[in-house]
Amino acid sequence: MTVNKMRRSFILIMLLLSVSLGGCWDIRYLDELSTTVALGIDLSGNDELQVTVQVVNPTEVSTASKGGGGSSPVTTYSATGKTVFEAIRQISNETSRRLFFSHNQVLVIGEELARKGVGDVFEFIERDPEVRTDFYVVVAKGGKAADVLKVTTPIEKIPGTKVHDNIENVENKSGTSFAVRVEDVIETIGSDKKEITMGSIEVIGNVETGGDMKNVQKIDPQTIIKLDGMAVFKGEKLIQFFNAKRSRGISWVDNKIKSTVVSVPCKNEGRTVIEIIHSSTKMKAKFQQGKPYIDIKIMQEANIAEILCPGMKGAAKAVFDQLAKETGQEVTKEITDTVTRAQKLNTDIFGFADAIYKANPSYWKKNRHNWDYIYPKIPIHVEVITQIRREGIRNKSYFEKILRE
Amino acid sequence: MIENGKISLLQFGIAVYMFALGSTALLAPSIIVSIAKQDGWISVIFCMLVIVAFVSLWSRLSKRYPGQSMIQYGERILGTWPGKLVGLIYIWYFLYLSSLVLRNLGDFITTSVLSQTPIQFVHIMFMIPVLYGAYLGLEVIARTGEVLFPWILVIFSVTILLLLKNIDPGQVLPILPDGLLMPLKGVYPLLGFPISELVVFLLVIPFVKGQNKIKKYFNLYFLLAAATGACIVFISISVLGVDVTARSTFSVFDMAKEINVGNFFERVEVLVGGIWMMTIFVKLSICFYAANLATAQLFNLRSYRVTLLPFGMFVLALSILGYKNTAESAWFITTAYPIYSLFHGLVIPALLLMIGKLRRLKG
């Protein structure tokens, strides 16, 4: 090998090695970061926002060091500012580490702020490349977001994770509240054809003692955080919390039901409880003599969970058909009630406008400015087809033998 | 001969494909969707007609003067001095285009991935392999494209597969609510970026083996790129929605952020970002190489390699000076750039063809 060639390859290797230097500018050591799991935003006095972050205390959650130092697994920091970003930067006055938002799991918005309007909240979250937009949003019902983040939780050491998993659990098991991600909210704000809904969360018990680790040392914690129905918005403002049953109506229309429980009364007394195991909703706008109506079709599969009808014979085909029909009626009633309520509040949380736009763009174009007058009067047509698949591992109920007068 | 390499038809086709996707697929979806709303993907399909017309013009020109590059027959057709002027215009165009492409990549890396890293550094790091590729010549660039191509296909199809559950075709409805006008408007920025830019292949065509099939391969791979583009826009709308796609600077990257399989396979968007590294590398290499080749052909230099370093530094400087931020680039792409680019991609080649016919010149 000639000297010239050697020199050339030396230069080449040096150049290639220098490529890897590019990564050093953005280097982030794990021990220089504070990972946030939950973000809370409240209104603070005169037009200011209070941002609370819940960050993980790594030594307390690691499995290696047993028990840790007995301090709490998470810590919250709060700061106020005119905007979200200003407040977040203010937090650096209190923290030794740089806040890292990529693994954030949930955003809680205080009720007061939600009633005033949530518009200010999302711009930073959407714009910043480090903050992802796939975490869940909930409204702190009747309180401050900061309080929700300060409550310790059993089982899941990190409250942010508990809220995140709790939201998924509710969506999967009861449907009275469903997961709304930040990007869903942003998408809804961006379109003028739907209104925002998001889940709500509540602190039950004393907030002060709830922040103490003693709270989770008890078998029955005195302070818990609990999910509730959906919060319904008009524009960027929260206008009402729907109760569990009405919230499930939203889930049904929005095709969010995965599994839930419906109960129908028996002929004489008692109830039959049906477990919905699969449900799919198709919502379409249709037109009759130039007037729109909304057609909602639900196909659902169900299991029988409990038959508590004294004297009723189970497992007969006619009984099942009857049950299916009654379940359908029950669901229809729920949906109609929710829609009527939303129409009374004049907030199009179901995206009827979007359905109409998709079905007939020219109608929408002509009537979009009168939408507030049209929406409350739009008739809906609900059709629920229920198929009962299984009745469990007993084909007859002992309730046949129980005769109550 | 300044360039002794020969490339195969397949390599040519792949280079066309990657050049056409280049930085366009990264930036254009949001621009088109902000103009044409949910019909953005139809805009891209309309582009196919334009593409066929452009390719037929270019291939007619290169068929008339076989074995010569545009710079060479430009001089013959227009006479020495006007020809040299046109040559200079093209050299400037290719250099300017290189700087824009480099800047697209730099913007992408610094906004989405490495936010603290100075953009200059990203540019320098990316320019080094490009310079090396241009130094080694067309054959190497084409072969690089051939090696990278399957990866692009694999990553692209896996991305789509993983996004299937997020795709809501309802977002694309209603189709054509305002007639054809909206999607036609969406074609405008695409005329300049990237369609006209492919005029650079008039310098590459003389080095392809199998001259008689050039038009077929050019058309096929260019249309394939357009189909990929339409697919990207469609999926982007149906995953992110019209509003978010239109407001997102790099919508495909945002789309890839949605990937989440069973809560453990997620945050793989950087892999998708890798596609743009590959396509932009090929686009930039070809562009930069063409600028050097054109210079050598215009001034009868013995080798095109003498200008590599000065041009490289020039492109680096120009890429920083080109525009201030991505908003300015989007504004430029939707307003002046298509006209500027069409001048090089359509007007000059058409004039060359006409004047050549009038003067009865042949290769």
XYZ file of C-alpha atoms in Angstrom, chain A residues 22 25 33 43 52 54 86 114 118 140 155 214 216 218 237 265 287 292 297 329 364 382 405:
23
model
C -23.951 14.609 14.985
C -25.986 17.903 20.356
C -34.399 13.970 32.688
C -57.111 28.449 35.604
C -48.907 21.008 37.255
C -46.422 14.805 37.820
C -44.555 29.996 29.880
C -62.749 23.957 30.880
C -59.763 24.865 26.510
C -61.392 17.328 36.649
C -51.797 -1.031 42.962
C -50.487 6.771 54.331
C -52.332 3.867 50.102
C -54.689 1.455 54.130
C -66.276 25.697 26.504
C -86.965 -5.749 33.361
C -82.514 12.892 3.336
C -81.879 15.557 6.718
C -77.621 1.390 12.946
C -85.318 -1.097 22.811
C -74.209 21.599 4.126
C -82.198 4.315 15.624
C -95.164 -12.892 45.240
